[in-house]
């Protein structure tokens, strides 16, 4: 009942949006190569349904593994930098740098180190995903209630106990907001990483279709990128709601 | 544990070889796909995987030995070699430059002189302006009267819809797409106006070390590739089908029509597919230097070789 | 457990809070501190608890300096300070966790029962009334099980009835386990009821102005105003405060 | 004094890092076209110092305007979606979609609408920048202390007053963590947007240098991208510290 | 300002807190409520303040229903609830801002002065002691300037002296401005000192068990135990509570 109430407006809006799109494409006679209509996209999806699945699987694998390792790396870095402020001062600039190295410069080096396999691709997604988690979680730590800090300190809690029992739970809401960002970026990250030489994947589908002027297929690829990404987001929101259930009002 | 010799034992003789493309797969690469999928490589004892490079081109990967072969173009090889990137061109896929400046028929751009007062959509390379200047100077026109607007990665068809008058395309792909769309183009080929601009694009490259140390492998590879292109020259339709089969996400219609246009142009007037002439390498490098788009020393002789073509390119 | 605060001085920035303050709490004693609001009572506890360090002076526990040492005393903060993501029971558990002791659930339940919180053991703090939160904080402090208890207005938000209950309970525990207590209160009645000794302080800087020994026998104190000497002591303390 | 204490370790580490890099390049005789040494980069920077400045200015303009408009858009969207939960349910998916449309598909449409000027580039940076702000700020709103909510409601504060006087200040720490992410992405966003055709800019320098195998120049471009991005980050951290000064312990 | 609570019932989920509770506060009266901790006193205020809605019953202010209507009464919460990013002065200002009134700085300063907070006007809440925070919350409530005041244990964390000061001050204000007050306290003494009427309630569900009229004249009450009738009333209330 409640579920339906939540989903119904989204469904309606999406349908309205798609109809509007269809109408605009038809009314203004926009050519398919510029902007295909939802119907075109749907039809083309059906056409290439077999191939989409394996492309999707390939991209999914890269993004999920990249996100996972980004998560582990992000939480690890945030923890270390928070607990050892000296390291934070030193390494924060390098973490910023990591977000500003274009793929074009990174690609040859990554290929040098990891070859053309799935390794450099997951690395790229990881490099994209760990950053929002680090920034958000670090900021989350500072949200800790000082009154609670005072109590735990007075009670003789060790640094690590305070971290595990107080600071980390306090940072959870921020952590999740970082994780949601990462999840959103992970799929695009995987698509971009497929430029590093790949046979399959939505990124490959995207480039091939675009370079051979099949805009409808480009949008098929985008549709699945979006779906994958929204799935990630929803799953993480569920986990968040489950873990932060005490926040819900009764 | 002892390893029982199995039937796969003899496959250890098969050499793993990586080939990096220059762009997304297209009809320039048909011969490579034919060689792979018709088993020509297998017959030479090679197992070739074809890799798409995305944004980071093939040259550095080949130079660094991460890939054994790659697809590049003459300008790229020239630039790379002046920067000591040790790559060598081992075959020209197309004998002549099929690129040129395209515009919609109704713009009436029929000769370089008509460029005056028009808007050129470029991708931002300094070579472009020099290119246009070269063509225009043949007709005493002034390149200063051309407005150059960078369009980056925006495709030709979008660009000409939006106040761009002409742009630089490869006819074999974008030009054919225009035909498919029923869009009439005026095409000004570089080769028609400046001989020195008839450079090789694309070419197959390998690195210096490979050439010196794995001569047999390179020869075997090129033998298979030659057969592949030979097949593509002789049977355009079948070759196109192989490419479509291999890369089903390509636009099949476009591939077929493009293949038809391109097949006779692979070898063109040459004695054999793939041969390269020193004067073409020298001329273009000289042109580049003259127009200030090439820094550093360039030795044409070491930039290419015909030695791996069947019968040494004779 | 003998706690001795010797000539400590402390300032927040340039605001001097205490200057050469000295206090003694001898083993098994119950000592109350009554002082004006904002005079520095909580700050004194932070100093004893090792959260802050005095600019000068010494704090000794059994002749050992505990300046800057945490976890030496059981402390109940002025505001309940419960972890919002833990239920009542889990909030009490943390006292065991900090000592790395496996908490006996039955023990926790006994404590909760006695504080009248058994029914809300699985509620979150935001579902509790102010008084209930204070009770949770109080039993959490008891569960810390250190030889000396520092209580910062433990019964501040409790109604008279619950308060009396908790006071009786505290006395019972003290009789059984003989703990040493340093107690901040603003109720003279409460101070007389529970203490062996009462420090009355004045502010800026926090300084002991009077010390009162409560000589009314424990079993008489329940009678409050009817107990002999109660009224006189109350009056004396009131006068000392002004 | 305090400043020096903060900067000194970073400086030392950076120098050590650069020296190590230089040493590795020399020791392993890594060729310049693969990985230039810091000295090569420095020398090349000096060589092309005139051109760098105008490239830098162009990229700076795009990224600052993009960041600003992303900031305004992000705060606006977060506000509207928070105040009208119904809209949040409806539009959140579309905001996610906006982060998953690859440039390749977006470019033609943007060019159609804005032509080849600076418009589509700023739009791209804006689209990149508004998202972390929306996600973080929305999560920040939920960090509001319910006790304070209770008080303000009882006091008869209007919905808007509660938003302005309570929820927005409560969300500020999260907002800043989103803004810091956006700032970091804005420069890379500007670089990427220059693929939409540009005469100047670090992105142009990057691609051209890469295409002509001037790896040293590629790294010069990256260096300035990183510097620009770190500057943004530092400035925002300053502003954050200034606005959230009440959080500092005395 | 006549406040009339009529037969209201309320439950959190399935836990019934009050059932058919009725109360009256007539114009200019000072009415205290004494009830056990966790019985639902704060909840009653949330109902009067319009934050929660009763499952049944009526709440009338001057014969107008104020069920679900906010901003009709001045409310002081049990915990200080100060905005951490505002200084003391700015925290008091918010009461004016909500009414969209340009706050007269002098007025705020006068209030701060009277509560002994002038010196800390520019401090942030986390720099204040618990008692000081409560005082800030109290004067913020006064600044709200509604005809009826709902005070949830306003003097809970104050020392005897400050408490007396604040009580006197409250009486003074009431004399001057004649406001109607509904007052939650857990101190019988405080209730007698300030009230015209005292409701003693029992819990589960919250229900008025006794109503006491305090007939001791105002000017006699300062004497507390010495005042005639004080002791008897205290005893009666204590008995009612048990
Ligand atoms: N959000 C909530 N959800 C569920 N139960 C609640 C919630 N808030 C309060 N309660 C319960 O309602 C009861 C009454 O709470 P309330 O805060 O009104 O008590 P109170 O009389 O003000 O107590 P105190 O004097 O200790 O402040 C308590 O038993 C409490 O556990
Ligand atoms: N972090 C701080 N920075 C600056 N001044 C502070 C800080 N903490 C407390 N103070 C000041 O120190 C003084 C003493 O505070 P403290 O909390 O110790 O008082 P208290 O005696 O516990 O009062 P109460 O009985 O009201 O809780 C107060 O005047 C307060 O303003
Ligand atoms: Mg205190
Ligand atoms: Mg209450």
Tab-separated table of C-alpha atoms in Angstrom, chain B:
chain	number	residue	atom	x	y	z
B	1	UNK	CA	51.496	-33.009	-9.749
B	2	UNK	CA	52.651	-33.994	-13.197
B	3	UNK	CA	51.154	-32.253	-16.131
B	4	UNK	CA	49.762	-34.783	-18.561
B	5	UNK	CA	50.487	-33.755	-22.099
B	6	UNK	CA	47.131	-33.064	-23.669
B	7	UNK	CA	45.795	-32.148	-27.030
B	8	UNK	CA	46.248	-28.526	-26.131
B	9	UNK	CA	49.962	-29.051	-25.905
B	10	UNK	CA	50.523	-28.208	-29.535
B	11	UNK	CA	48.674	-24.938	-29.085
B	12	UNK	CA	51.580	-23.666	-27.029
B	13	UNK	CA	53.184	-22.985	-30.377
B	14	UNK	CA	50.466	-20.485	-31.054
B	15	UNK	CA	51.675	-17.021	-30.314
B	16	UNK	CA	49.445	-14.555	-28.498
B	17	UNK	CA	49.452	-11.232	-30.311
B	18	UNK	CA	47.662	-8.012	-29.445
B	19	UNK	CA	46.521	-5.476	-31.975
B	20	UNK	CA	45.250	-2.058	-30.920
B	21	UNK	CA	42.956	-0.129	-33.222
B	22	UNK	CA	43.121	3.615	-33.754
B	23	UNK	CA	39.426	4.294	-33.367
B	24	UNK	CA	36.260	2.329	-33.051
B	25	UNK	CA	36.174	-0.563	-35.534
B	26	UNK	CA	35.274	0.522	-39.055
B	27	UNK	CA	35.788	-0.500	-42.642
B	28	UNK	CA	39.433	0.550	-42.528
B	29	UNK	CA	39.910	-2.465	-40.283
B	30	UNK	CA	37.993	-4.988	-42.350
B	31	UNK	CA	41.131	-6.851	-43.481
B	32	UNK	CA	42.208	-7.353	-39.897
B	33	UNK	CA	38.857	-8.814	-38.918
B	34	UNK	CA	38.834	-11.012	-42.017
B	35	UNK	CA	42.300	-12.306	-41.189
B	36	UNK	CA	41.189	-13.090	-37.694
B	37	UNK	CA	37.805	-14.600	-38.382
B	38	UNK	CA	38.716	-16.542	-41.475
B	39	UNK	CA	41.589	-18.099	-39.555
B	40	UNK	CA	44.454	-16.569	-41.573
B	41	UNK	CA	46.238	-15.651	-38.339
B	42	UNK	CA	45.706	-19.155	-36.990
B	43	UNK	CA	47.340	-20.575	-40.090
B	44	UNK	CA	50.386	-18.439	-39.353
B	45	UNK	CA	50.450	-19.691	-35.766
B	46	UNK	CA	49.111	-16.465	-34.286
B	47	UNK	CA	46.219	-15.805	-31.977
B	48	UNK	CA	45.342	-12.163	-32.448
B	49	UNK	CA	43.117	-10.212	-30.109
B	50	UNK	CA	41.842	-6.918	-31.415
B	51	UNK	CA	41.618	-4.164	-28.826
B	52	UNK	CA	39.793	-0.877	-29.080
B	53	UNK	CA	41.833	1.884	-27.574
B	54	UNK	CA	39.259	4.481	-26.623
B	55	UNK	CA	40.698	7.910	-26.046
B	56	UNK	CA	44.304	6.971	-25.472
B	57	UNK	CA	45.625	6.111	-28.907
B	58	UNK	CA	47.441	2.970	-29.966
B	59	UNK	CA	50.879	4.458	-30.506
B	60	UNK	CA	52.106	4.572	-26.923
B	61	UNK	CA	50.818	1.125	-26.142
B	62	UNK	CA	52.575	-0.307	-29.145
B	63	UNK	CA	55.731	1.636	-28.383
B	64	UNK	CA	55.734	0.407	-24.812
B	65	UNK	CA	55.261	-3.173	-25.942
B	66	UNK	CA	51.874	-3.567	-24.333
B	67	UNK	CA	50.495	-4.358	-27.737
B	68	UNK	CA	52.456	-5.865	-30.632
B	69	UNK	CA	50.713	-4.049	-33.414
B	70	UNK	CA	48.487	-1.074	-33.836
B	71	UNK	CA	46.666	1.069	-36.304
B	72	UNK	CA	47.862	4.634	-36.647
B	73	UNK	CA	48.215	7.259	-39.354
B	74	UNK	CA	51.159	8.907	-41.014
B	75	UNK	CA	50.939	12.172	-39.154
B	76	UNK	CA	50.778	10.325	-35.851
B	77	UNK	CA	53.791	8.199	-36.664
B	78	UNK	CA	55.695	11.279	-37.826
B	79	UNK	CA	54.901	13.209	-34.651
B	80	UNK	CA	55.640	10.187	-32.473
B	81	UNK	CA	59.027	9.564	-34.029
B	82	UNK	CA	60.124	13.152	-33.543
B	83	UNK	CA	59.372	12.569	-29.860
B	84	UNK	CA	61.473	9.375	-29.863
B	85	UNK	CA	58.470	7.120	-29.617
B	86	UNK	CA	59.892	4.012	-31.298
B	87	UNK	CA	57.102	3.002	-33.647
B	88	UNK	CA	57.401	2.023	-37.264
B	89	UNK	CA	54.772	1.884	-39.972
B	90	UNK	CA	54.736	-1.548	-41.583
B	91	UNK	CA	51.870	-1.172	-44.044
B	92	UNK	CA	49.581	1.458	-45.511
B	93	UNK	CA	45.994	0.303	-45.289
B	94	UNK	CA	44.855	2.811	-47.896
B	95	UNK	CA	47.095	4.004	-50.695
B	96	UNK	CA	45.586	7.464	-50.865
B	97	UNK	CA	44.203	9.952	-48.458
B	98	UNK	CA	40.425	9.687	-48.630
B	99	UNK	CA	39.789	12.653	-46.413
B	100	UNK	CA	38.679	16.066	-47.421
B	101	UNK	CA	36.556	19.079	-46.652
B	102	UNK	CA	32.874	18.346	-46.875
B	103	UNK	CA	29.981	20.745	-47.008
B	104	UNK	CA	26.338	20.631	-47.850
B	105	UNK	CA	25.647	20.930	-51.540
B	106	UNK	CA	23.513	24.027	-51.077
B	107	UNK	CA	26.463	25.932	-49.599
B	108	UNK	CA	28.133	25.831	-53.010
B	109	UNK	CA	31.612	25.187	-51.723
B	110	UNK	CA	33.115	23.613	-54.797
B	111	UNK	CA	36.722	24.743	-54.681
B	112	UNK	CA	38.991	25.926	-51.866
B	113	UNK	CA	38.433	29.475	-53.047
B	114	UNK	CA	34.854	29.236	-51.820
B	115	UNK	CA	36.115	28.712	-48.256
B	116	UNK	CA	36.433	32.465	-47.970
B	117	UNK	CA	33.820	33.923	-45.689
B	118	UNK	CA	32.705	30.516	-44.500
B	119	UNK	CA	32.830	28.875	-41.100
B	120	UNK	CA	35.055	25.853	-40.662
B	121	UNK	CA	34.296	23.407	-37.860
B	122	UNK	CA	37.550	21.949	-36.635
B	123	UNK	CA	38.663	19.650	-33.899
B	124	UNK	CA	41.279	22.023	-32.672
B	125	UNK	CA	44.486	20.790	-34.246
B	126	UNK	CA	46.900	23.419	-35.565
B	127	UNK	CA	47.378	21.262	-38.678
B	128	UNK	CA	43.894	22.100	-39.866
B	129	UNK	CA	44.475	25.772	-40.500
B	130	UNK	CA	47.671	24.982	-42.381
B	131	UNK	CA	45.817	22.382	-44.396
B	132	UNK	CA	43.153	24.881	-45.421
B	133	UNK	CA	45.778	27.502	-46.104
B	134	UNK	CA	47.654	25.109	-48.384
B	135	UNK	CA	44.601	24.342	-50.442
B	136	UNK	CA	43.527	27.942	-50.632
B	137	UNK	CA	46.934	29.216	-51.594
B	138	UNK	CA	46.672	27.100	-54.737
B	139	UNK	CA	43.876	29.448	-55.761
B	140	UNK	CA	45.324	32.614	-54.242
B	141	UNK	CA	42.592	32.704	-51.615
B	142	UNK	CA	43.124	34.048	-48.132
B	143	UNK	CA	42.826	31.684	-45.175
B	144	UNK	CA	42.311	34.688	-42.892
B	145	UNK	CA	38.845	35.008	-44.356
B	146	UNK	CA	37.844	31.608	-43.018
B	147	UNK	CA	36.340	31.569	-39.585
B	148	UNK	CA	37.580	28.540	-37.678
B	149	UNK	CA	35.261	27.324	-34.936
B	150	UNK	CA	36.336	24.349	-32.867
B	151	UNK	CA	33.649	21.695	-32.678
B	152	UNK	CA	35.638	19.148	-30.741
B	153	UNK	CA	34.074	15.732	-30.658
B	154	UNK	CA	30.742	16.907	-31.987
B	155	UNK	CA	29.862	14.896	-35.047
B	156	UNK	CA	29.772	16.307	-38.554
B	157	UNK	CA	26.034	16.099	-38.991
B	158	UNK	CA	25.253	17.970	-35.797
B	159	UNK	CA	27.853	20.577	-36.607
B	160	UNK	CA	26.577	21.413	-40.070
B	161	UNK	CA	23.131	21.831	-38.608
B	162	UNK	CA	24.477	24.550	-36.394
B	163	UNK	CA	26.136	27.362	-38.361
B	164	UNK	CA	29.143	25.317	-39.483
B	165	UNK	CA	29.699	25.423	-43.240
B	166	UNK	CA	32.346	22.819	-43.797
B	167	UNK	CA	34.348	20.286	-41.896
B	168	UNK	CA	37.046	17.703	-42.407
B	169	UNK	CA	35.802	14.135	-42.882
B	170	UNK	CA	36.805	10.746	-44.157
B	171	UNK	CA	34.580	10.148	-47.100
B	172	UNK	CA	34.711	6.374	-46.675
B	173	UNK	CA	32.735	6.617	-43.460
B	174	UNK	CA	31.078	9.954	-42.818
B	175	UNK	CA	30.623	10.685	-46.528
B	176	UNK	CA	28.930	7.343	-47.049
B	177	UNK	CA	26.673	7.993	-44.065
B	178	UNK	CA	25.633	11.220	-45.762
B	179	UNK	CA	24.806	9.270	-48.896
B	180	UNK	CA	22.689	6.924	-46.792
B	181	UNK	CA	20.860	9.872	-45.371
B	182	UNK	CA	20.349	11.298	-48.802
B	183	UNK	CA	22.313	14.378	-47.913
B	184	UNK	CA	24.210	15.713	-50.895
B	185	UNK	CA	27.716	16.826	-50.093
B	186	UNK	CA	30.371	18.784	-51.880
B	187	UNK	CA	33.680	17.125	-51.250
B	188	UNK	CA	37.067	18.763	-51.698
B	189	UNK	CA	39.702	16.046	-51.414
B	190	UNK	CA	43.106	17.069	-50.088
B	191	UNK	CA	44.832	14.987	-52.732
B	192	UNK	CA	43.187	16.917	-55.531
B	193	UNK	CA	44.864	20.159	-54.541
B	194	UNK	CA	48.154	19.300	-52.873
B	195	UNK	CA	50.209	16.244	-53.721
B	196	UNK	CA	52.119	16.454	-50.448
B	197	UNK	CA	48.872	16.050	-48.554
B	198	UNK	CA	48.325	12.610	-50.023
B	199	UNK	CA	49.682	10.910	-46.930
B	200	UNK	CA	48.948	7.435	-45.665
B	201	UNK	CA	46.015	7.119	-43.357
B	202	UNK	CA	45.609	4.692	-41.750
B	203	UNK	CA	48.766	2.595	-41.404
B	204	UNK	CA	49.666	-0.509	-39.430
B	205	UNK	CA	52.427	0.000	-36.896
B	206	UNK	CA	54.700	-2.043	-34.719
B	207	UNK	CA	57.597	-1.064	-32.507
B	208	UNK	CA	61.303	-1.077	-33.379
B	209	UNK	CA	62.156	-3.783	-30.900
B	210	UNK	CA	59.509	-6.085	-32.280
B	211	UNK	CA	60.731	-5.572	-35.790
B	212	UNK	CA	64.304	-6.357	-34.846
B	213	UNK	CA	63.715	-9.258	-32.505
B	214	UNK	CA	60.511	-10.946	-33.656
B	215	UNK	CA	60.960	-10.632	-37.377
B	216	UNK	CA	59.188	-13.915	-38.079
B	217	UNK	CA	56.170	-13.030	-36.046
B	218	UNK	CA	55.844	-9.667	-37.731
B	219	UNK	CA	56.220	-11.270	-41.131
B	220	UNK	CA	53.675	-13.946	-40.283
B	221	UNK	CA	51.286	-11.298	-38.991
B	222	UNK	CA	51.633	-9.193	-42.115
B	223	UNK	CA	51.198	-12.182	-44.339
B	224	UNK	CA	47.856	-12.920	-42.778
B	225	UNK	CA	46.837	-9.279	-42.809
B	226	UNK	CA	47.691	-8.990	-46.499
B	227	UNK	CA	45.518	-11.988	-47.220
B	228	UNK	CA	42.770	-10.419	-45.181
B	229	UNK	CA	42.855	-7.183	-47.148
B	230	UNK	CA	43.188	-9.109	-50.385
B	231	UNK	CA	39.973	-10.869	-49.482
B	232	UNK	CA	38.340	-7.556	-48.635
B	233	UNK	CA	39.429	-6.156	-51.987
B	234	UNK	CA	38.045	-9.105	-53.869
B	235	UNK	CA	34.857	-9.776	-51.966
B	236	UNK	CA	33.589	-6.558	-50.424
B	237	UNK	CA	30.192	-7.952	-49.473
B	238	UNK	CA	31.527	-11.041	-47.732
B	239	UNK	CA	34.203	-8.970	-45.996
B	240	UNK	CA	31.636	-6.481	-44.791
B	241	UNK	CA	29.554	-9.318	-43.398
B	242	UNK	CA	32.554	-10.569	-41.440
B	243	UNK	CA	33.034	-7.132	-39.891
B	244	UNK	CA	29.353	-6.823	-39.054
B	245	UNK	CA	29.409	-10.275	-37.550
B	246	UNK	CA	32.398	-9.374	-35.424
B	247	UNK	CA	31.097	-6.010	-34.341
B	248	UNK	CA	27.322	-6.267	-34.463
B	249	UNK	CA	26.904	-2.902	-32.795
B	250	UNK	CA	28.125	-1.168	-35.907
B	251	UNK	CA	25.596	0.180	-38.322
B	252	UNK	CA	25.391	-2.718	-40.784
B	253	UNK	CA	24.048	-0.691	-43.665
B	254	UNK	CA	26.816	1.831	-43.321
B	255	UNK	CA	29.468	-0.869	-43.126
B	256	UNK	CA	28.245	-2.526	-46.317
B	257	UNK	CA	28.063	0.648	-48.333
B	258	UNK	CA	31.332	1.940	-46.958
B	259	UNK	CA	33.034	-1.339	-47.731
B	260	UNK	CA	31.860	-1.173	-51.298
B	261	UNK	CA	33.343	2.291	-51.649
B	262	UNK	CA	36.558	1.471	-49.852
B	263	UNK	CA	37.479	-1.974	-51.206
B	264	UNK	CA	38.865	-0.755	-54.530
B	265	UNK	CA	40.816	1.953	-52.717
B	266	UNK	CA	42.818	-0.293	-50.380
B	267	UNK	CA	45.351	-1.147	-53.063
B	268	UNK	CA	44.341	1.425	-55.652
B	269	UNK	CA	47.118	2.017	-58.145
B	270	UNK	CA	49.828	0.297	-56.127
B	271	UNK	CA	51.525	-2.905	-57.173
B	272	UNK	CA	50.492	-4.568	-53.987
B	273	UNK	CA	48.349	-3.827	-50.954
B	274	UNK	CA	50.236	-2.052	-48.210
B	275	UNK	CA	53.295	-0.666	-49.945
B	276	UNK	CA	54.591	2.678	-48.828
B	277	UNK	CA	56.792	5.149	-50.700
B	278	UNK	CA	59.535	7.119	-49.066
B	279	UNK	CA	58.716	10.304	-50.946
B	280	UNK	CA	55.263	10.380	-49.416
B	281	UNK	CA	56.752	10.169	-45.933
B	282	UNK	CA	59.337	12.813	-46.752
B	283	UNK	CA	56.954	15.153	-48.526
B	284	UNK	CA	54.406	15.256	-45.777
B	285	UNK	CA	57.029	15.704	-43.087
B	286	UNK	CA	58.500	18.579	-45.090
B	287	UNK	CA	55.087	20.090	-45.486
B	288	UNK	CA	54.480	19.832	-41.764
B	289	UNK	CA	57.783	21.401	-40.941
B	290	UNK	CA	57.237	24.166	-43.463
B	291	UNK	CA	53.942	25.010	-41.833
B	292	UNK	CA	55.368	24.941	-38.339
B	293	UNK	CA	53.455	21.951	-37.033
B	294	UNK	CA	56.424	19.639	-36.617
B	295	UNK	CA	59.225	20.081	-34.123
B	296	UNK	CA	62.262	17.864	-33.897
B	297	UNK	CA	64.185	15.635	-36.266
B	298	UNK	CA	62.429	13.205	-38.550
B	299	UNK	CA	64.058	10.472	-40.608
B	300	UNK	CA	61.615	9.134	-43.178
B	301	UNK	CA	63.620	5.996	-43.934
B	302	UNK	CA	63.341	4.595	-40.446
B	303	UNK	CA	59.692	5.553	-40.032
B	304	UNK	CA	58.356	2.841	-42.313
B	305	UNK	CA	59.300	-0.440	-43.892
B	306	UNK	CA	57.909	-2.618	-46.651
B	307	UNK	CA	60.028	-5.605	-45.657
B	308	UNK	CA	57.187	-7.515	-44.027
B	309	UNK	CA	54.849	-7.354	-46.973
B	310	UNK	CA	54.769	-10.531	-49.006
B	311	UNK	CA	57.642	-10.266	-51.496
B	312	UNK	CA	58.917	-7.232	-49.607
B	313	UNK	CA	56.438	-4.878	-51.201
B	314	UNK	CA	57.828	-5.168	-54.667
